[in-house]
Amino acid sequence: MLLSASTVAITFASLVLAQAPPGFQPAVNNKLEVIFRSTMVNQAGQQIAKDAASAQPQLALSSAMMSKTDTYMFVMLDLDVPPAANSNQRRVLLHCMNTGFKASNQEIGGAATLLSSSDTGPAAYIPPNPPAVDTIAHRYVELLFQQPANFSIAQSTFAEMSARINFDTQAFMTQHGLKAPVAANFFLVDGRTNSTAAANPTGTGSGGSRPTSSLEPFSGAADRPSVSFGTAGQLVWLTLFALFAL
């Protein structure tokens, strides 16, 4: 995909700004370039159309930060899954965990290097699908970690949806010896608007009375629900899972 010089300049001007939502931990200031086909997340908190994120994005990192010898891991989270029954706490869903990213030979505007990986897991990409009846836009956070040499997770680890819901980033980092993310980004998807996304480069917004949460600073996950579902039919499950408590 060809990008204009002005687009690249605007994109990299925001490198020093916070790239994760307010209150999210770990905090990250370095920008991860997230490119969905013809849609690029130029500014953290930008709202995009749901259809634009139907396939896993391409990733790029500032060439000045890139090491050709390092391996990276990509993680994507939805911070705003509606609450379980008898709860008003929104939950975190792991949408993707993709290992094995390396620097490619392709650059964007001479400022960033595209990353590539032949791995498909251990958590295959699930597109954003916030319910149309929700009262807020969902925040989708993208994190890029340096992958340790001995890092290994079985493909079956996230085969059940119950293993993806209430994903705890910091606990996962501690368990697997991960350092702070190298870079991050986040975007919004509003289930109430299924086509053209409104320009809204901010991580805050107003919610309604159901459920009892707006786009407030991230406060972590709620108690784990007893939800189990196989890999088949995951996309259908997302909609039903989000609606069952409403």
mmCIF file of C-alpha atoms in Angstrom:
data_model
loop_
_atom_site.group_PDB
_atom_site.id
_atom_site.type_symbol
_atom_site.label_atom_id
_atom_site.label_comp_id
_atom_site.label_asym_id
_atom_site.label_seq_id
_atom_site.Cartn_x
_atom_site.Cartn_y
_atom_site.Cartn_z
ATOM 1 C CA MET A 1 0.000 0.000 0.000
ATOM 2 C CA LEU A 2 1.389 3.406 -0.987
ATOM 3 C CA LEU A 3 1.218 6.197 1.586
ATOM 4 C CA SER A 4 1.772 9.892 0.960
ATOM 5 C CA ALA A 5 4.687 11.692 2.551
ATOM 6 C CA SER A 6 2.271 13.877 4.533
ATOM 7 C CA THR A 7 0.497 10.823 5.943
ATOM 8 C CA VAL A 8 3.783 9.325 7.074
ATOM 9 C CA ALA A 9 4.877 12.628 8.621
ATOM 10 C CA ILE A 10 1.648 12.972 10.596
ATOM 11 C CA THR A 11 1.834 9.367 11.666
ATOM 12 C CA PHE A 12 5.331 9.560 13.122
ATOM 13 C CA ALA A 13 4.808 12.981 14.695
ATOM 14 C CA SER A 14 2.712 11.239 17.352
ATOM 15 C CA LEU A 15 5.415 8.782 18.412
ATOM 16 C CA VAL A 16 5.926 10.509 21.765
ATOM 17 C CA LEU A 17 2.229 10.472 22.729
ATOM 18 C CA ALA A 18 0.630 7.799 24.901
ATOM 19 C CA GLN A 19 -0.368 4.935 22.639
ATOM 20 C CA ALA A 20 -2.631 2.992 25.031
ATOM 21 C CA PRO A 21 -5.939 4.122 26.573
ATOM 22 C CA PRO A 22 -5.860 6.162 29.801
ATOM 23 C CA GLY A 23 -5.398 3.886 32.792
ATOM 24 C CA PHE A 24 -4.294 0.866 30.777
ATOM 25 C CA GLN A 25 -1.276 -0.986 32.110
ATOM 26 C CA PRO A 26 1.382 -1.383 30.979
ATOM 27 C CA ALA A 27 1.563 2.180 29.678
ATOM 28 C CA VAL A 28 3.298 2.530 26.293
ATOM 29 C CA ASN A 29 4.556 5.671 24.539
ATOM 30 C CA ASN A 30 6.093 4.209 21.367
ATOM 31 C CA LYS A 31 3.751 3.913 18.408
ATOM 32 C CA LEU A 32 2.997 0.651 16.647
ATOM 33 C CA GLU A 33 1.872 1.229 13.072
ATOM 34 C CA VAL A 34 -1.385 -0.664 12.511
ATOM 35 C CA ILE A 35 -2.549 -0.952 8.903
ATOM 36 C CA PHE A 36 -5.867 -2.526 7.905
ATOM 37 C CA ARG A 37 -5.767 -2.769 4.113
ATOM 38 C CA SER A 38 -6.524 0.838 3.084
ATOM 39 C CA THR A 39 -7.169 2.038 6.659
ATOM 40 C CA MET A 40 -4.241 3.119 8.800
ATOM 41 C CA VAL A 41 -4.588 3.892 12.505
ATOM 42 C CA ASN A 42 -2.840 7.246 12.311
ATOM 43 C CA GLN A 43 -3.687 8.414 15.813
ATOM 44 C CA ALA A 44 -4.251 6.444 18.997
ATOM 45 C CA GLY A 45 -7.973 6.346 19.763
ATOM 46 C CA GLN A 46 -9.033 6.826 16.147
ATOM 47 C CA GLN A 47 -12.457 5.383 15.318
ATOM 48 C CA ILE A 48 -12.630 3.041 12.339
ATOM 49 C CA ALA A 49 -15.399 1.055 10.674
ATOM 50 C CA LYS A 50 -15.908 -2.514 11.863
ATOM 51 C CA ASP A 51 -15.582 -3.852 8.317
ATOM 52 C CA ALA A 52 -12.187 -2.168 7.942
ATOM 53 C CA ALA A 53 -10.755 -4.485 10.606
ATOM 54 C CA SER A 54 -12.159 -7.724 9.213
ATOM 55 C CA ALA A 55 -8.661 -9.142 8.597
ATOM 56 C CA GLN A 56 -5.560 -9.085 10.788
ATOM 57 C CA PRO A 57 -3.612 -5.844 10.273
ATOM 58 C CA GLN A 58 -0.125 -5.361 8.939
ATOM 59 C CA LEU A 59 2.310 -4.032 11.517
ATOM 60 C CA ALA A 60 5.248 -1.665 11.239
ATOM 61 C CA LEU A 61 7.706 -0.229 13.725
ATOM 62 C CA SER A 62 9.958 2.801 13.582
ATOM 63 C CA SER A 63 13.153 1.710 11.850
ATOM 64 C CA ALA A 64 15.156 3.507 14.543
ATOM 65 C CA MET A 65 13.660 1.159 17.161
ATOM 66 C CA MET A 66 13.905 -1.973 15.066
ATOM 67 C CA SER A 67 16.449 -4.732 15.523
ATOM 68 C CA LYS A 68 16.840 -7.104 12.585
ATOM 69 C CA THR A 69 17.769 -9.900 14.969
ATOM 70 C CA ASP A 70 14.813 -9.535 17.350
ATOM 71 C CA THR A 71 11.585 -11.519 17.222
ATOM 72 C CA TYR A 72 8.295 -9.897 18.197
ATOM 73 C CA MET A 73 4.844 -10.956 19.351
ATOM 74 C CA PHE A 74 1.582 -9.148 18.531
ATOM 75 C CA VAL A 75 -1.347 -9.006 20.963
ATOM 76 C CA MET A 76 -4.755 -7.396 20.376
ATOM 77 C CA LEU A 77 -7.396 -6.897 23.084
ATOM 78 C CA ASP A 78 -10.970 -5.638 23.376
ATOM 79 C CA LEU A 79 -11.208 -3.794 26.699
ATOM 80 C CA ASP A 80 -14.978 -3.362 26.648
ATOM 81 C CA VAL A 81 -16.734 -6.724 26.374
ATOM 82 C CA PRO A 82 -20.142 -6.359 28.107
ATOM 83 C CA PRO A 83 -20.422 -7.717 31.650
ATOM 84 C CA ALA A 84 -21.340 -11.249 32.601
ATOM 85 C CA ALA A 85 -24.669 -11.894 34.306
ATOM 86 C CA ASN A 86 -24.976 -10.313 37.763
ATOM 87 C CA SER A 87 -22.021 -8.005 37.122
ATOM 88 C CA ASN A 88 -21.510 -4.454 35.910
ATOM 89 C CA GLN A 89 -17.783 -4.863 35.158
ATOM 90 C CA ARG A 90 -16.744 -4.893 31.527
ATOM 91 C CA ARG A 91 -14.242 -7.549 30.537
ATOM 92 C CA VAL A 92 -11.145 -8.005 28.381
ATOM 93 C CA LEU A 93 -11.124 -10.340 25.382
ATOM 94 C CA LEU A 94 -7.950 -11.555 23.684
ATOM 95 C CA HIS A 95 -8.597 -11.034 19.965
ATOM 96 C CA CYS A 96 -5.175 -12.087 18.736
ATOM 97 C CA MET A 97 -1.803 -13.375 19.846
ATOM 98 C CA ASN A 98 0.570 -13.877 16.938
ATOM 99 C CA THR A 99 4.210 -14.829 17.452
ATOM 100 C CA GLY A 100 7.285 -14.900 15.232
ATOM 101 C CA PHE A 101 7.322 -11.379 13.773
ATOM 102 C CA LYS A 102 10.589 -10.265 12.202
ATOM 103 C CA ALA A 103 11.707 -7.151 10.384
ATOM 104 C CA SER A 104 11.042 -7.401 6.658
ATOM 105 C CA ASN A 105 12.939 -5.657 3.870
ATOM 106 C CA GLN A 106 9.995 -3.332 3.180
ATOM 107 C CA GLU A 107 9.771 0.165 4.621
ATOM 108 C CA ILE A 108 7.029 2.789 4.810
ATOM 109 C CA GLY A 109 8.264 6.196 3.752
ATOM 110 C CA GLY A 110 11.771 5.309 4.878
ATOM 111 C CA ALA A 111 10.691 5.764 8.499
ATOM 112 C CA ALA A 112 9.152 2.437 9.535
ATOM 113 C CA THR A 113 9.875 -1.194 8.794
ATOM 114 C CA LEU A 114 7.068 -3.644 8.093
ATOM 115 C CA LEU A 115 6.978 -6.776 10.220
ATOM 116 C CA SER A 116 6.139 -10.217 8.913
ATOM 117 C CA SER A 117 5.446 -13.628 10.437
ATOM 118 C CA SER A 118 4.603 -17.076 9.143
ATOM 119 C CA ASP A 119 3.029 -18.050 12.487
ATOM 120 C CA THR A 120 -0.757 -18.197 12.809
ATOM 121 C CA GLY A 121 -1.161 -18.311 16.567
ATOM 122 C CA PRO A 122 -1.304 -19.256 19.321
ATOM 123 C CA ALA A 123 -4.512 -17.179 19.292
ATOM 124 C CA ALA A 124 -5.853 -16.680 15.773
ATOM 125 C CA TYR A 125 -7.223 -13.256 14.887
ATOM 126 C CA ILE A 126 -10.886 -12.566 15.678
ATOM 127 C CA PRO A 127 -12.254 -9.390 14.018
ATOM 128 C CA PRO A 128 -13.906 -6.689 16.152
ATOM 129 C CA ASN A 129 -17.631 -7.268 16.515
ATOM 130 C CA PRO A 130 -19.085 -4.985 19.210
ATOM 131 C CA PRO A 131 -22.843 -5.549 19.578
ATOM 132 C CA ALA A 132 -25.152 -3.068 17.872
ATOM 133 C CA VAL A 133 -27.150 -2.726 21.109
ATOM 134 C CA ASP A 134 -24.124 -1.686 23.178
ATOM 135 C CA THR A 135 -24.018 1.860 24.514
ATOM 136 C CA ILE A 136 -20.350 2.623 23.866
ATOM 137 C CA ALA A 137 -17.632 2.194 21.274
ATOM 138 C CA HIS A 138 -15.154 -0.551 22.155
ATOM 139 C CA ARG A 139 -11.446 0.106 22.643
ATOM 140 C CA TYR A 140 -9.146 -2.303 20.795
ATOM 141 C CA VAL A 141 -5.538 -2.228 22.006
ATOM 142 C CA GLU A 142 -2.599 -3.505 19.945
ATOM 143 C CA LEU A 143 0.645 -4.391 21.731
ATOM 144 C CA LEU A 144 4.011 -5.437 20.317
ATOM 145 C CA PHE A 145 6.317 -7.387 22.633
ATOM 146 C CA GLN A 146 9.884 -8.510 22.158
ATOM 147 C CA GLN A 147 9.544 -12.293 22.083
ATOM 148 C CA PRO A 148 11.976 -14.204 24.338
ATOM 149 C CA ALA A 149 14.066 -16.888 22.670
ATOM 150 C CA ASN A 150 12.524 -19.633 24.810
ATOM 151 C CA PHE A 151 8.935 -18.390 24.479
ATOM 152 C CA SER A 152 6.510 -21.184 23.648
ATOM 153 C CA ILE A 153 2.727 -21.538 23.926
ATOM 154 C CA ALA A 154 0.768 -24.501 22.622
ATOM 155 C CA GLN A 155 -1.721 -23.809 19.846
ATOM 156 C CA SER A 156 -4.418 -25.373 22.031
ATOM 157 C CA THR A 157 -3.950 -22.809 24.817
ATOM 158 C CA PHE A 158 -6.512 -20.377 23.421
ATOM 159 C CA ALA A 159 -8.677 -22.870 21.537
ATOM 160 C CA GLU A 160 -11.531 -22.292 23.997
ATOM 161 C CA MET A 161 -13.101 -18.863 24.241
ATOM 162 C CA SER A 162 -13.069 -19.168 28.031
ATOM 163 C CA ALA A 163 -9.252 -18.917 27.835
ATOM 164 C CA ARG A 164 -9.500 -15.618 25.961
ATOM 165 C CA ILE A 165 -12.053 -13.817 28.132
ATOM 166 C CA ASN A 166 -10.710 -11.727 31.039
ATOM 167 C CA PHE A 167 -7.198 -11.905 29.614
ATOM 168 C CA ASP A 168 -4.796 -10.351 32.133
ATOM 169 C CA THR A 169 -1.906 -8.739 30.268
ATOM 170 C CA GLN A 170 0.325 -8.088 33.250
ATOM 171 C CA ALA A 171 -0.154 -11.564 34.716
ATOM 172 C CA PHE A 172 0.685 -13.044 31.313
ATOM 173 C CA MET A 173 3.827 -10.908 31.109
ATOM 174 C CA THR A 174 4.954 -12.073 34.544
ATOM 175 C CA GLN A 175 4.215 -15.720 33.795
ATOM 176 C CA HIS A 176 6.206 -15.727 30.554
ATOM 177 C CA GLY A 177 8.987 -13.298 31.446
ATOM 178 C CA LEU A 178 7.955 -10.597 28.974
ATOM 179 C CA LYS A 179 9.411 -7.105 29.158
ATOM 180 C CA ALA A 180 7.263 -3.991 28.729
ATOM 181 C CA PRO A 181 5.744 -3.701 25.236
ATOM 182 C CA VAL A 182 8.011 -2.209 22.593
ATOM 183 C CA ALA A 183 5.129 -0.275 21.032
ATOM 184 C CA ALA A 184 1.351 -0.016 21.072
ATOM 185 C CA ASN A 185 -1.696 1.566 19.477
ATOM 186 C CA PHE A 186 -5.462 1.461 19.907
ATOM 187 C CA PHE A 187 -8.589 2.230 17.943
ATOM 188 C CA LEU A 188 -12.335 2.399 18.515
ATOM 189 C CA VAL A 189 -15.113 0.445 16.822
ATOM 190 C CA ASP A 190 -18.741 1.362 17.469
ATOM 191 C CA GLY A 191 -21.234 -1.440 16.898
ATOM 192 C CA ARG A 192 -23.991 1.120 16.431
ATOM 193 C CA THR A 193 -22.345 2.408 13.245
ATOM 194 C CA ASN A 194 -21.612 -0.447 10.861
ATOM 195 C CA SER A 195 -20.422 1.476 7.822
ATOM 196 C CA THR A 196 -18.579 4.800 7.739
ATOM 197 C CA ALA A 197 -16.607 5.495 10.885
ATOM 198 C CA ALA A 198 -16.775 8.929 12.451
ATOM 199 C CA ALA A 199 -13.554 10.826 13.032
ATOM 200 C CA ASN A 200 -12.975 10.586 16.780
ATOM 201 C CA PRO A 201 -9.284 10.546 17.702
ATOM 202 C CA THR A 202 -9.853 10.137 21.424
ATOM 203 C CA GLY A 203 -10.093 7.298 23.873
ATOM 204 C CA THR A 204 -13.052 8.703 25.799
ATOM 205 C CA GLY A 205 -16.727 8.992 25.137
ATOM 206 C CA SER A 206 -20.134 8.901 26.742
ATOM 207 C CA GLY A 207 -22.049 5.736 27.485
ATOM 208 C CA GLY A 208 -25.641 4.956 28.303
ATOM 209 C CA SER A 209 -27.381 3.350 31.243
ATOM 210 C CA ARG A 210 -26.803 -0.230 30.084
ATOM 211 C CA PRO A 211 -24.377 -1.624 31.054
ATOM 212 C CA THR A 212 -23.003 0.666 33.749
ATOM 213 C CA SER A 213 -19.776 1.717 32.078
ATOM 214 C CA SER A 214 -18.574 4.359 29.675
ATOM 215 C CA LEU A 215 -15.158 4.651 28.058
ATOM 216 C CA GLU A 216 -13.608 5.195 31.435
ATOM 217 C CA PRO A 217 -9.956 4.566 32.339
ATOM 218 C CA PHE A 218 -9.230 0.859 32.194
ATOM 219 C CA SER A 219 -9.550 -0.839 35.567
ATOM 220 C CA GLY A 220 -8.827 -4.468 34.744
ATOM 221 C CA ALA A 221 -10.849 -7.606 34.231
ATOM 222 C CA ALA A 222 -13.745 -8.982 36.224
ATOM 223 C CA ASP A 223 -14.133 -12.462 37.670
ATOM 224 C CA ARG A 224 -13.782 -15.256 35.155
ATOM 225 C CA PRO A 225 -17.100 -16.601 33.858
ATOM 226 C CA SER A 226 -17.627 -20.287 33.216
ATOM 227 C CA VAL A 227 -17.814 -19.950 29.442
ATOM 228 C CA SER A 228 -16.543 -22.675 27.129
ATOM 229 C CA PHE A 229 -16.630 -22.730 23.361
ATOM 230 C CA GLY A 230 -14.533 -24.417 20.693
ATOM 231 C CA THR A 231 -12.774 -22.739 17.843
ATOM 232 C CA ALA A 232 -15.606 -23.554 15.433
ATOM 233 C CA GLY A 233 -18.181 -20.811 15.370
ATOM 234 C CA GLN A 234 -16.123 -18.282 17.328
ATOM 235 C CA LEU A 235 -17.336 -15.298 15.354
ATOM 236 C CA VAL A 236 -20.978 -16.205 15.895
ATOM 237 C CA TRP A 237 -20.231 -16.684 19.583
ATOM 238 C CA LEU A 238 -18.858 -13.175 19.938
ATOM 239 C CA THR A 239 -22.201 -11.575 19.146
ATOM 240 C CA LEU A 240 -24.202 -13.967 21.328
ATOM 241 C CA PHE A 241 -21.719 -13.719 24.184
ATOM 242 C CA ALA A 242 -21.895 -9.929 24.171
ATOM 243 C CA LEU A 243 -25.691 -9.928 24.147
ATOM 244 C CA PHE A 244 -26.573 -12.583 26.710
ATOM 245 C CA ALA A 245 -26.251 -10.281 29.718
ATOM 246 C CA LEU A 246 -28.012 -7.277 28.164
#
